[in-house]
CSV table of C-alpha atoms in Angstrom, one decimal:
chain,number,residue,atom,x,y,z
K,136,UNK,CA,-32.9,31.0,76.9
K,137,UNK,CA,-32.4,33.2,79.6
K,138,UNK,CA,-30.7,32.3,82.9
K,139,UNK,CA,-32.8,32.6,86.1
K,140,UNK,CA,-32.2,35.4,88.2
K,141,UNK,CA,-29.7,34.2,91.0
K,142,UNK,CA,-31.2,33.9,94.5
K,143,UNK,CA,-30.5,36.7,97.1
K,144,UNK,CA,-27.7,35.6,99.4
K,145,UNK,CA,-28.5,35.9,103.0
K,146,UNK,CA,-26.5,38.9,104.6
K,147,UNK,CA,-22.9,37.8,106.1
K,148,UNK,CA,-22.9,36.1,109.4
K,149,UNK,CA,-27.1,35.6,109.1
K,150,UNK,CA,-28.3,32.3,110.0
K,151,UNK,CA,-31.3,30.7,111.0
K,152,UNK,CA,-32.3,29.8,114.5
K,153,UNK,CA,-35.3,28.5,116.1
K,154,UNK,CA,-36.9,30.2,119.0
K,155,UNK,CA,-36.2,27.0,121.3
K,156,UNK,CA,-32.4,27.3,120.0
K,157,UNK,CA,-32.5,31.0,120.8
K,158,UNK,CA,-33.7,30.4,124.4
K,159,UNK,CA,-31.2,27.6,125.2
K,160,UNK,CA,-28.1,29.7,124.0
K,161,UNK,CA,-29.6,32.4,125.9
K,162,UNK,CA,-29.4,30.2,129.2
K,163,UNK,CA,-26.2,28.6,128.6
K,164,UNK,CA,-24.6,31.8,128.1
K,165,UNK,CA,-25.8,33.3,131.3
K,166,UNK,CA,-24.8,30.3,132.9
K,167,UNK,CA,-21.5,30.4,131.9
K,168,UNK,CA,-21.3,34.1,132.6
K,169,UNK,CA,-22.9,34.4,136.6
K,170,UNK,CA,-22.4,31.5,138.8
K,171,UNK,CA,-24.9,32.7,140.5
K,172,UNK,CA,-27.8,32.3,137.9
K,173,UNK,CA,-29.4,28.9,138.5
K,174,UNK,CA,-32.3,26.9,136.7
K,175,UNK,CA,-35.3,25.2,138.3
K,176,UNK,CA,-38.5,23.5,137.3
K,177,UNK,CA,-40.6,20.5,136.4
K,178,UNK,CA,-38.6,18.0,134.4
K,179,UNK,CA,-35.7,21.0,133.3
K,180,UNK,CA,-32.7,18.8,134.2
K,181,UNK,CA,-32.4,15.0,133.2
K,182,UNK,CA,-35.1,15.1,130.5
K,183,UNK,CA,-33.7,18.2,128.8
K,184,UNK,CA,-37.1,20.2,129.9
K,185,UNK,CA,-40.5,19.5,128.4
K,186,UNK,CA,-39.9,21.5,125.3
K,187,UNK,CA,-36.3,20.9,125.0
K,188,UNK,CA,-35.5,24.4,125.8
K,189,UNK,CA,-32.8,23.6,128.7
K,190,UNK,CA,-31.5,20.5,126.2
K,191,UNK,CA,-27.7,19.7,127.6
K,192,UNK,CA,-27.8,22.2,130.4
K,193,UNK,CA,-27.8,19.5,133.3
K,194,UNK,CA,-24.9,17.5,131.5
K,195,UNK,CA,-22.8,20.5,131.6
K,196,UNK,CA,-23.6,22.2,134.6
K,197,UNK,CA,-24.7,19.8,137.2
K,198,UNK,CA,-27.5,19.3,139.7
K,199,UNK,CA,-26.4,22.6,141.5
K,200,UNK,CA,-27.0,24.6,138.4
K,201,UNK,CA,-29.8,22.9,137.0
K,202,UNK,CA,-32.6,21.8,139.0
K,203,UNK,CA,-35.5,18.9,138.7
K,204,UNK,CA,-38.4,20.0,140.9
K,205,UNK,CA,-41.4,18.1,142.2
K,206,UNK,CA,-44.7,19.1,140.9
K,207,UNK,CA,-45.5,21.8,143.1
K,208,UNK,CA,-45.5,25.5,141.6
K,209,UNK,CA,-46.1,27.1,144.9
K,210,UNK,CA,-43.0,25.2,146.7
K,211,UNK,CA,-40.7,25.5,143.9
K,212,UNK,CA,-41.2,28.9,143.1
K,213,UNK,CA,-40.9,29.8,146.8
K,214,UNK,CA,-37.7,28.2,147.0
K,215,UNK,CA,-36.6,30.4,143.7
K,216,UNK,CA,-37.7,33.7,145.3
K,217,UNK,CA,-36.0,33.2,148.6
K,218,UNK,CA,-32.9,32.3,146.9
K,219,UNK,CA,-33.2,35.7,144.7
K,220,UNK,CA,-33.6,37.6,148.2
K,221,UNK,CA,-30.2,35.6,149.6
K,222,UNK,CA,-28.4,37.0,146.4
K,223,UNK,CA,-28.9,34.2,143.5
K,224,UNK,CA,-30.3,34.7,140.3
K,225,UNK,CA,-32.9,32.1,139.5
K,226,UNK,CA,-34.6,31.2,136.4
K,227,UNK,CA,-38.0,29.6,137.6
K,228,UNK,CA,-39.5,27.7,134.6
K,229,UNK,CA,-43.2,27.0,134.4
K,230,UNK,CA,-43.9,24.0,132.3
K,231,UNK,CA,-47.1,26.3,131.4
K,232,UNK,CA,-47.8,29.5,132.5
K,233,UNK,CA,-51.3,28.4,133.5
K,234,UNK,CA,-49.5,26.4,136.5
K,235,UNK,CA,-48.3,30.1,137.7
K,236,UNK,CA,-51.8,30.3,139.2
K,237,UNK,CA,-50.6,27.9,141.7
K,238,UNK,CA,-47.6,30.2,142.6
K,239,UNK,CA,-49.1,33.3,141.9
K,240,UNK,CA,-49.1,34.6,145.6
K,241,UNK,CA,-44.9,33.9,145.4
K,242,UNK,CA,-44.9,35.9,142.3
K,243,UNK,CA,-47.1,39.0,143.2
K,244,UNK,CA,-46.6,38.9,146.9
K,245,UNK,CA,-43.6,37.9,147.5
K,246,UNK,CA,-41.2,38.5,144.4
K,247,UNK,CA,-43.1,41.8,143.1
K,248,UNK,CA,-43.7,43.6,146.2
K,249,UNK,CA,-40.7,42.9,148.5
K,250,UNK,CA,-38.4,45.7,147.1
K,251,UNK,CA,-41.0,48.2,147.3
K,252,UNK,CA,-41.9,47.1,150.9
K,253,UNK,CA,-38.4,47.0,152.2
K,254,UNK,CA,-37.6,50.3,150.9
K,255,UNK,CA,-35.3,48.8,148.1
K,256,UNK,CA,-32.9,47.1,150.5
K,257,UNK,CA,-34.3,44.0,149.2
K,258,UNK,CA,-33.8,43.2,145.7
K,259,UNK,CA,-35.6,40.1,143.7
K,260,UNK,CA,-33.5,39.3,140.7
K,261,UNK,CA,-35.6,36.5,139.4
K,262,UNK,CA,-36.9,35.5,136.0
K,263,UNK,CA,-40.3,33.2,135.9
K,264,UNK,CA,-40.2,31.9,132.3
K,265,UNK,CA,-42.4,29.5,130.1
K,266,UNK,CA,-44.9,28.7,127.5
K,267,UNK,CA,-48.0,31.1,127.7
K,268,UNK,CA,-51.5,31.5,125.9
K,269,UNK,CA,-53.0,29.1,123.4
K,270,UNK,CA,-50.9,26.2,122.2
K,271,UNK,CA,-53.1,23.7,120.1
K,272,UNK,CA,-55.9,21.4,121.3
K,273,UNK,CA,-55.1,21.8,124.8
K,274,UNK,CA,-58.6,23.2,126.0
K,275,UNK,CA,-59.6,26.1,128.4
K,276,UNK,CA,-57.2,25.3,131.2
K,277,UNK,CA,-53.9,25.5,129.6
K,278,UNK,CA,-54.2,28.4,127.1
K,279,UNK,CA,-54.9,31.7,128.7
K,280,UNK,CA,-52.8,34.6,128.2
K,281,UNK,CA,-51.2,35.9,131.0
K,282,UNK,CA,-49.9,39.3,129.5
K,283,UNK,CA,-52.5,41.3,130.9
K,284,UNK,CA,-53.1,39.2,134.5
K,285,UNK,CA,-48.9,39.8,135.4
K,286,UNK,CA,-48.7,43.4,133.3
K,287,UNK,CA,-51.3,44.6,135.5
K,288,UNK,CA,-48.8,44.4,138.9
K,289,UNK,CA,-46.5,47.2,140.0
K,290,UNK,CA,-42.8,45.5,140.8
K,291,UNK,CA,-42.8,43.0,138.1
K,292,UNK,CA,-41.6,43.5,134.2
K,293,UNK,CA,-43.3,41.6,132.0
K,294,UNK,CA,-41.7,40.5,128.5
K,295,UNK,CA,-43.2,39.1,125.9
K,296,UNK,CA,-40.9,37.7,122.7
K,297,UNK,CA,-42.0,37.1,119.5
K,298,UNK,CA,-38.5,36.1,117.5
K,299,UNK,CA,-35.6,34.4,118.5
K,300,UNK,CA,-33.8,37.5,118.1
K,301,UNK,CA,-36.6,38.7,120.9
K,302,UNK,CA,-36.1,35.3,123.0
K,303,UNK,CA,-32.5,35.5,123.6
K,304,UNK,CA,-32.3,39.1,123.9
K,305,UNK,CA,-34.8,39.2,126.4
K,306,UNK,CA,-34.4,36.3,128.4
K,307,UNK,CA,-30.4,37.7,128.8
K,308,UNK,CA,-31.9,41.2,129.9
K,309,UNK,CA,-34.2,39.6,132.3
K,310,UNK,CA,-31.5,37.4,133.6
K,311,UNK,CA,-29.3,40.6,134.4
K,312,UNK,CA,-32.1,42.5,135.8
K,313,UNK,CA,-32.0,43.4,139.5
K,314,UNK,CA,-36.1,42.9,139.3
K,315,UNK,CA,-38.2,39.9,139.1
K,316,UNK,CA,-39.5,39.8,135.3
K,317,UNK,CA,-42.3,37.6,133.9
K,318,UNK,CA,-41.1,35.8,130.5
K,319,UNK,CA,-44.1,34.8,128.7
K,320,UNK,CA,-42.9,32.8,125.7
K,321,UNK,CA,-45.2,30.7,123.1
K,322,UNK,CA,-45.2,27.1,122.3
K,323,UNK,CA,-46.3,27.4,118.9
K,324,UNK,CA,-43.1,29.5,118.1
K,325,UNK,CA,-40.5,27.3,119.8
K,326,UNK,CA,-39.7,25.1,116.7
K,327,UNK,CA,-40.1,28.3,114.4
K,328,UNK,CA,-36.9,29.7,112.8
K,329,UNK,CA,-36.1,33.0,112.2
K,330,UNK,CA,-33.1,35.0,110.7
K,331,UNK,CA,-30.4,36.0,113.5
K,332,UNK,CA,-27.4,37.8,112.8
K,333,UNK,CA,-23.9,37.7,113.7
K,334,UNK,CA,-24.5,40.4,116.6
K,335,UNK,CA,-27.5,38.7,117.9
K,336,UNK,CA,-25.5,35.6,118.2
K,337,UNK,CA,-23.0,37.1,119.9
K,338,UNK,CA,-22.6,36.4,124.1
K,339,UNK,CA,-22.8,40.5,124.5
K,340,UNK,CA,-26.4,40.5,122.5
K,341,UNK,CA,-29.2,41.7,124.7
K,342,UNK,CA,-32.7,43.4,124.2
K,343,UNK,CA,-33.7,46.4,126.3
K,344,UNK,CA,-36.6,45.6,128.3
K,345,UNK,CA,-39.4,48.4,127.7
K,346,UNK,CA,-38.7,48.9,124.1
K,347,UNK,CA,-40.8,47.9,121.5
K,348,UNK,CA,-39.6,47.4,117.9
K,349,UNK,CA,-41.0,48.4,114.5
K,350,UNK,CA,-41.0,45.4,112.6
K,351,UNK,CA,-42.2,46.5,108.9
K,352,UNK,CA,-42.6,50.7,108.3
K,353,UNK,CA,-45.9,51.6,106.9
K,354,UNK,CA,-48.1,54.8,106.7
K,355,UNK,CA,-51.7,54.0,106.5
K,356,UNK,CA,-52.3,51.9,109.6
K,357,UNK,CA,-50.4,51.4,112.5
K,358,UNK,CA,-50.7,47.7,114.0
K,359,UNK,CA,-49.6,46.8,117.8
K,360,UNK,CA,-49.0,43.2,118.8
K,361,UNK,CA,-46.8,41.1,121.3
K,362,UNK,CA,-46.0,37.1,120.6
K,363,UNK,CA,-47.1,34.8,118.1
K,364,UNK,CA,-49.9,37.3,116.6
K,365,UNK,CA,-46.7,40.0,115.6
K,366,UNK,CA,-46.1,36.8,112.6
K,367,UNK,CA,-50.1,37.1,111.7
K,368,UNK,CA,-50.1,41.2,112.0
K,369,UNK,CA,-47.0,40.7,109.3
K,370,UNK,CA,-48.8,38.4,107.0
K,371,UNK,CA,-51.5,40.4,107.0
K,372,UNK,CA,-49.7,43.4,106.2
K,373,UNK,CA,-48.5,41.5,103.2
K,374,UNK,CA,-51.8,41.1,102.1
K,375,UNK,CA,-53.2,44.8,102.7
K,376,UNK,CA,-49.9,45.9,100.7
K,377,UNK,CA,-50.9,44.5,97.6
K,378,UNK,CA,-54.5,46.2,97.7
K,379,UNK,CA,-52.3,49.8,98.1
K,380,UNK,CA,-52.4,49.5,102.3
K,381,UNK,CA,-49.4,49.9,103.9
K,382,UNK,CA,-49.4,48.8,107.9
K,383,UNK,CA,-46.9,49.8,110.2
K,384,UNK,CA,-46.4,46.7,112.4
K,385,UNK,CA,-45.3,47.3,116.0
K,386,UNK,CA,-43.9,44.4,118.1
K,387,UNK,CA,-44.1,45.4,121.8
K,388,UNK,CA,-41.4,43.3,123.3
K,389,UNK,CA,-42.7,44.2,126.7
K,390,UNK,CA,-45.8,44.4,128.2
K,391,UNK,CA,-44.6,46.4,131.6
K,392,UNK,CA,-43.3,49.1,131.3
K,393,UNK,CA,-44.7,49.3,127.8
K,394,UNK,CA,-43.2,51.3,125.1
K,395,UNK,CA,-46.0,53.9,124.4
K,396,UNK,CA,-43.9,56.6,122.9
K,397,UNK,CA,-43.4,54.2,120.1
K,398,UNK,CA,-46.9,53.7,119.3
K,399,UNK,CA,-47.5,57.0,119.3
K,400,UNK,CA,-45.2,58.0,117.2
K,401,UNK,CA,-46.3,55.7,114.5
K,402,UNK,CA,-50.3,56.8,115.2
K,403,UNK,CA,-48.8,60.5,114.8
K,404,UNK,CA,-47.9,59.1,111.2
K,405,UNK,CA,-50.5,56.6,110.1
K,406,UNK,CA,-53.6,58.3,111.9
K,407,UNK,CA,-55.4,54.6,112.6
K,408,UNK,CA,-54.7,51.7,115.5
K,409,UNK,CA,-55.2,48.5,115.3
K,410,UNK,CA,-54.1,46.5,118.1
K,411,UNK,CA,-54.1,42.4,118.0
K,412,UNK,CA,-53.9,39.9,121.0
K,413,UNK,CA,-54.0,36.4,121.7
K,414,UNK,CA,-55.7,37.3,125.1
K,415,UNK,CA,-59.1,38.2,126.1
K,416,UNK,CA,-60.6,41.3,125.3
K,417,UNK,CA,-61.8,42.9,128.6
K,418,UNK,CA,-59.1,44.8,130.7
K,419,UNK,CA,-56.6,43.1,127.8
K,420,UNK,CA,-53.2,44.5,126.8
K,421,UNK,CA,-55.2,46.2,123.8
K,422,UNK,CA,-57.6,47.9,125.9
K,423,UNK,CA,-54.3,49.3,128.1
K,424,UNK,CA,-52.7,50.8,124.6
K,425,UNK,CA,-56.1,52.4,123.6
K,426,UNK,CA,-56.8,53.8,127.1
K,427,UNK,CA,-53.0,55.3,127.0
K,428,UNK,CA,-53.4,56.4,123.2
K,429,UNK,CA,-56.7,58.6,124.1
K,430,UNK,CA,-55.0,59.9,127.4
K,431,UNK,CA,-52.0,61.2,125.7
K,432,UNK,CA,-51.7,63.7,122.7
K,433,UNK,CA,-51.6,61.1,119.8
K,434,UNK,CA,-55.2,60.8,120.4
K,435,UNK,CA,-55.5,64.1,118.0
K,436,UNK,CA,-54.0,62.5,115.2
K,437,UNK,CA,-56.6,59.6,114.9
K,438,UNK,CA,-58.7,60.0,111.9
K,439,UNK,CA,-61.2,57.1,113.0
K,440,UNK,CA,-61.6,55.4,116.5
K,441,UNK,CA,-59.0,52.6,117.6
K,442,UNK,CA,-60.2,48.6,117.1
K,443,UNK,CA,-59.2,46.0,119.2
K,444,UNK,CA,-58.5,42.5,117.6
K,445,UNK,CA,-58.5,39.9,120.5
K,446,UNK,CA,-59.3,36.2,121.7
K,447,UNK,CA,-63.1,35.4,122.1
K,448,UNK,CA,-64.3,36.0,125.2
K,449,UNK,CA,-64.8,32.5,126.3
K,450,UNK,CA,-62.8,29.7,127.9
K,451,UNK,CA,-60.9,28.3,125.4
K,452,UNK,CA,-63.0,25.3,123.6
K,453,UNK,CA,-61.2,21.7,122.9
K,454,UNK,CA,-62.3,21.3,119.3
K,455,UNK,CA,-59.8,22.7,116.8
K,456,UNK,CA,-62.4,24.7,114.6
K,457,UNK,CA,-63.7,26.4,117.7
K,458,UNK,CA,-60.1,27.0,118.7
K,459,UNK,CA,-59.3,28.5,115.5
K,460,UNK,CA,-62.3,30.9,115.9
K,461,UNK,CA,-61.3,31.9,119.3
K,462,UNK,CA,-58.0,33.2,118.5
K,463,UNK,CA,-57.4,36.4,116.1
K,464,UNK,CA,-56.6,34.7,112.4
K,465,UNK,CA,-55.1,36.9,109.7
K,466,UNK,CA,-58.7,37.6,107.9
K,467,UNK,CA,-59.6,39.1,111.4
K,468,UNK,CA,-56.7,41.6,111.3
K,469,UNK,CA,-57.3,42.5,107.7
K,470,UNK,CA,-61.0,42.7,108.5
K,471,UNK,CA,-60.2,45.2,111.5
K,472,UNK,CA,-57.9,47.4,109.4
K,473,UNK,CA,-60.7,47.9,106.5
K,474,UNK,CA,-63.0,48.8,109.1
K,475,UNK,CA,-61.0,51.8,110.6
K,476,UNK,CA,-59.9,52.6,106.9
K,477,UNK,CA,-63.5,53.0,105.9
K,478,UNK,CA,-62.8,50.6,102.8
């Protein structure tokens, strides 16, 4: 009998790492590298974090570097911003970004605007991080995507990772940045393993803020997304490839500053654009991408109107079947691609 074909071996140094472990690794390395870095938030210390992102860090670094706070976002965010102004480099965790609304005055008025209002004399090197967007069955008050909210504000940088490589590299870059950075993670990705190269697991690895990544090359249509929907786009691209449609999938990684050049170059090649996001449609990330493409030279290369795939324009329902219908699914992306290609 013929032998089964041998399975391809993973590349040397490549291993599977969950997004949770990648974030934990990044925090550990940055706490070790720079004594000015500290982590604060609800349950980040003795409980190892609500999502175990800070697992083991309190035992390793102690009370001064990993700090449990009361349930008072306005209070501990203000403390963190003041510490950043005084020369420390805080990582401020929100148990969910929905709770950042309690502290949005500190994030916008205190952190984002101070460098400008002080004519550059006061830097605010701080990272606001935590899970963003819809999880599963947590209803309307815990399911908003804040990419458009914070991406709207000058003075902030906003990053939105998808893979473990994104998560580690963007968190390390954010901690080292001298500006306030909002890092929008996704709870449903925390336990998902991704391949990470030996280079990505090194202590020197960072992902530059403001640079998108082409996750899949294609020639027929450009799919632009961020966070968890990047995975949906890749699934849709795999299905469409069987029908002869080659999608180019772009993982934005950064919401602000937005890497529109990478999107433009892709649109020039494919002549079609579909944006995909879990947030609401009005004034969303996809709306911004479409406007920027329309205003630039890539507009002349479009052979059809750009199409947006977004969350439904309603507060998130609790029931699972309604929740599924409120969030972009693979079938919705396939439908949008066929619509824009007129097939």
